[in-house]
Amino acid sequence: MLEPTQKPILLKIAPDLNNNQLDEIIEIVAETKIDGIIASNTSTSRSGLKASKKQLQEIGNGGLSGLPIKEKSTRVIKYLKDTSNKAFPIIGVGGIHSAEDALEKIEAGADLVQIYTGFIYEGPGLIKQINKALLK
Ligand SMILES: Cc1cc2nc3c(=O)[nH]c(=O)nc-3n(C[C@H](O)[C@H](O)[C@H](O)COP(=O)(O)O)c2cc1C
């Protein structure tokens, strides 16, 4: 009989975590031997948006994704990679809408990238653009 293969388990974190919280994440990965981190999920913050307070109130709560979270996600990836001394794989996600955005995530320390909002706004051609940029 074949041995059951163990599936990798990764922890997905918010882009809103501060450095102390990210230090705790690094400890948790070491303690639990979890297989890696996905950085990041959506944001609960509304900072830096052009929409008025009234508009934001009407829209209500929910996770913010896409370009407004791009830099936050990249910062989290870079902090985790540098501080953990590359101890675990990181999947970079958050605001990738172009090949340049994907390269930025990889340069920050992502081993893989994931696209969600960018896929909706830019379409499947984005994957081809990213692959071409990676080959270059
Ligand atoms: C409508 C919507 C639904 C989502 N559902 C999930 C989910 O079920 N599980 C999950 O891990 N992340 C979920 N996410 C988070 C995305 O996978 C991604 O981490 C986040 O949106 C940031 O990437 P992006 O800027 O490319 O969208 C969701 C995001 C959106 C916008």
Coordinates of C-alpha atoms and ligand atoms in Angstrom, one line a residue:
M1 CA 0.0 0.0 0.0
L2 CA 1.1 3.5 -0.8
E3 CA 2.0 5.8 2.1
P4 CA -0.4 8.7 2.3
T5 CA 1.5 11.8 1.2
Q6 CA 1.5 14.7 3.6
K7 CA 0.1 17.9 2.1
P8 CA 2.0 21.1 2.8
I9 CA 0.3 23.4 5.2
L10 CA 0.9 27.2 4.9
L11 CA -0.2 30.0 7.1
K12 CA -1.8 33.0 5.4
I13 CA -1.4 36.3 7.2
A14 CA -2.8 39.8 7.0
P15 CA -0.7 42.7 5.5
D16 CA -1.6 44.8 8.6
L17 CA 0.7 43.0 11.0
N18 CA 3.4 45.1 12.7
N19 CA 7.0 44.0 13.1
N20 CA 6.4 42.5 16.6
Q21 CA 3.6 40.4 15.3
L22 CA 5.7 39.3 12.3
D23 CA 8.5 38.3 14.8
E24 CA 5.8 36.1 16.5
I25 CA 4.8 34.6 13.1
I26 CA 8.5 33.6 12.5
E27 CA 8.6 31.9 16.0
I28 CA 5.3 30.1 15.3
V29 CA 6.7 28.7 12.0
A30 CA 9.8 27.5 13.8
E31 CA 7.8 25.9 16.6
T32 CA 5.1 24.3 14.5
K33 CA 7.3 23.4 11.5
I34 CA 4.5 24.7 9.3
D35 CA 5.6 24.6 5.6
G36 CA 5.5 28.3 4.8
I37 CA 3.7 31.6 4.8
I38 CA 1.4 33.2 2.3
A39 CA 1.7 37.0 2.5
S40 CA -0.7 38.3 2.3
N41 CA -4.4 38.1 2.7
T42 CA -6.7 41.2 2.3
S43 CA -6.4 44.2 4.6
T44 CA -8.9 45.6 7.1
S45 CA -7.3 49.0 6.9
R46 CA -8.7 51.8 4.7
S47 CA -5.7 54.1 4.8
G48 CA -4.5 55.7 1.6
L49 CA -7.7 55.3 -0.3
K50 CA -9.2 58.2 -2.4
A51 CA -12.8 57.3 -1.4
S52 CA -14.5 59.7 1.2
K53 CA -15.3 58.6 4.7
K54 CA -19.0 58.6 3.7
Q55 CA -18.3 56.3 0.7
L56 CA -16.3 54.0 2.8
Q57 CA -19.0 53.8 5.4
E58 CA -21.6 53.0 2.7
I59 CA -19.3 50.2 1.4
G60 CA -18.9 48.8 4.9
N61 CA -16.5 46.3 6.3
G62 CA -14.6 43.6 4.3
G63 CA -11.2 42.8 3.1
L64 CA -9.4 45.3 0.8
S65 CA -7.4 43.7 -2.0
G66 CA -5.5 44.8 -5.1
L67 CA -3.3 47.8 -5.7
P68 CA -4.0 49.5 -2.4
I69 CA -2.4 46.7 -0.5
K70 CA 0.5 46.1 -2.8
E71 CA 3.2 47.9 -0.8
K72 CA 2.0 46.6 2.5
S73 CA 2.2 43.0 1.3
T74 CA 5.6 43.5 -0.2
R75 CA 6.9 45.0 3.1
V76 CA 5.6 42.0 5.0
I77 CA 7.4 39.6 2.6
K78 CA 10.6 41.5 2.8
Y79 CA 10.5 41.7 6.6
L80 CA 9.8 38.0 7.0
K81 CA 12.5 36.9 4.5
D82 CA 15.2 39.2 5.9
T83 CA 14.4 38.6 9.6
S84 CA 13.9 34.8 9.3
N85 CA 17.1 34.5 7.3
K86 CA 15.1 32.7 4.5
A87 CA 14.0 30.0 7.0
F88 CA 10.8 29.1 5.1
P89 CA 9.1 29.5 1.7
I90 CA 6.9 32.6 1.2
I91 CA 4.1 32.9 -1.4
G92 CA 3.8 36.5 -2.3
V93 CA 0.3 37.9 -3.0
G94 CA -1.3 41.3 -2.8
G95 CA -1.8 43.8 -5.6
I96 CA 0.0 42.0 -8.4
H97 CA -1.5 43.7 -11.5
S98 CA 1.6 43.6 -13.8
A99 CA 4.8 41.7 -14.5
E100 CA 6.7 44.4 -12.6
D101 CA 4.5 43.9 -9.5
A102 CA 5.3 40.1 -9.6
L103 CA 9.0 40.7 -10.0
E104 CA 8.8 43.2 -7.0
K105 CA 7.4 40.4 -4.9
I106 CA 10.1 38.0 -5.9
E107 CA 12.8 40.6 -5.3
A108 CA 11.3 41.2 -1.9
G109 CA 11.7 37.4 -1.1
A110 CA 8.7 35.6 -2.5
D111 CA 9.4 32.0 -3.7
L112 CA 6.1 31.9 -5.6
V113 CA 3.5 34.4 -6.4
Q114 CA -0.3 34.3 -6.3
I115 CA -2.7 36.5 -8.2
Y116 CA -6.4 37.2 -7.3
T117 CA -7.6 40.7 -7.9
G118 CA -5.1 41.3 -10.8
F119 CA -6.5 38.3 -12.6
I120 CA -10.0 39.8 -12.5
Y121 CA -8.9 43.3 -13.7
E122 CA -6.1 42.4 -16.1
G123 CA -7.3 39.0 -17.4
P124 CA -5.4 35.8 -18.0
G125 CA -2.9 37.6 -20.3
L126 CA -1.3 38.8 -17.1
I127 CA 0.1 35.3 -16.5
K128 CA 1.8 35.3 -19.9
Q129 CA 3.3 38.7 -19.2
I130 CA 4.7 37.6 -15.9
N131 CA 6.1 34.4 -17.3
K132 CA 7.8 36.4 -20.1
A133 CA 9.3 38.8 -17.6
L134 CA 10.6 36.0 -15.5
L135 CA 12.3 34.4 -18.5
K136 CA 14.1 37.7 -19.2
Ligands
LIG1 C1 -13.5 38.2 -3.0 C2 -12.3 37.6 -2.4 C3 -12.4 36.4 -1.8 C4 -11.2 35.8 -1.2 N1 -11.3 34.5 -0.7 C5 -10.3 34.0 -0.1 C6 -10.3 32.7 0.4 O1 -11.4 32.0 0.4 N2 -9.2 32.1 1.0 C7 -8.0 32.8 1.0 O2 -7.0 32.3 1.5 N3 -7.9 34.0 0.5 C8 -9.0 34.6 -0.1 N4 -8.9 35.9 -0.6 C9 -7.6 36.6 -0.5 C10 -6.8 36.5 -1.8 O3 -6.5 35.2 -2.1 C11 -5.5 37.4 -1.7 O4 -4.7 36.9 -0.7 C12 -5.8 38.8 -1.5 O5 -7.0 39.3 -2.1 C13 -4.6 39.7 -1.9 O6 -4.3 39.5 -3.2 P1 -4.8 40.4 -4.5 O7 -4.5 41.8 -4.2 O8 -4.1 39.8 -5.7 O9 -6.3 40.1 -4.5 C14 -10.0 36.5 -1.2 C15 -10.0 37.8 -1.8 C16 -11.1 38.4 -2.3 C17 -10.9 39.8 -2.9

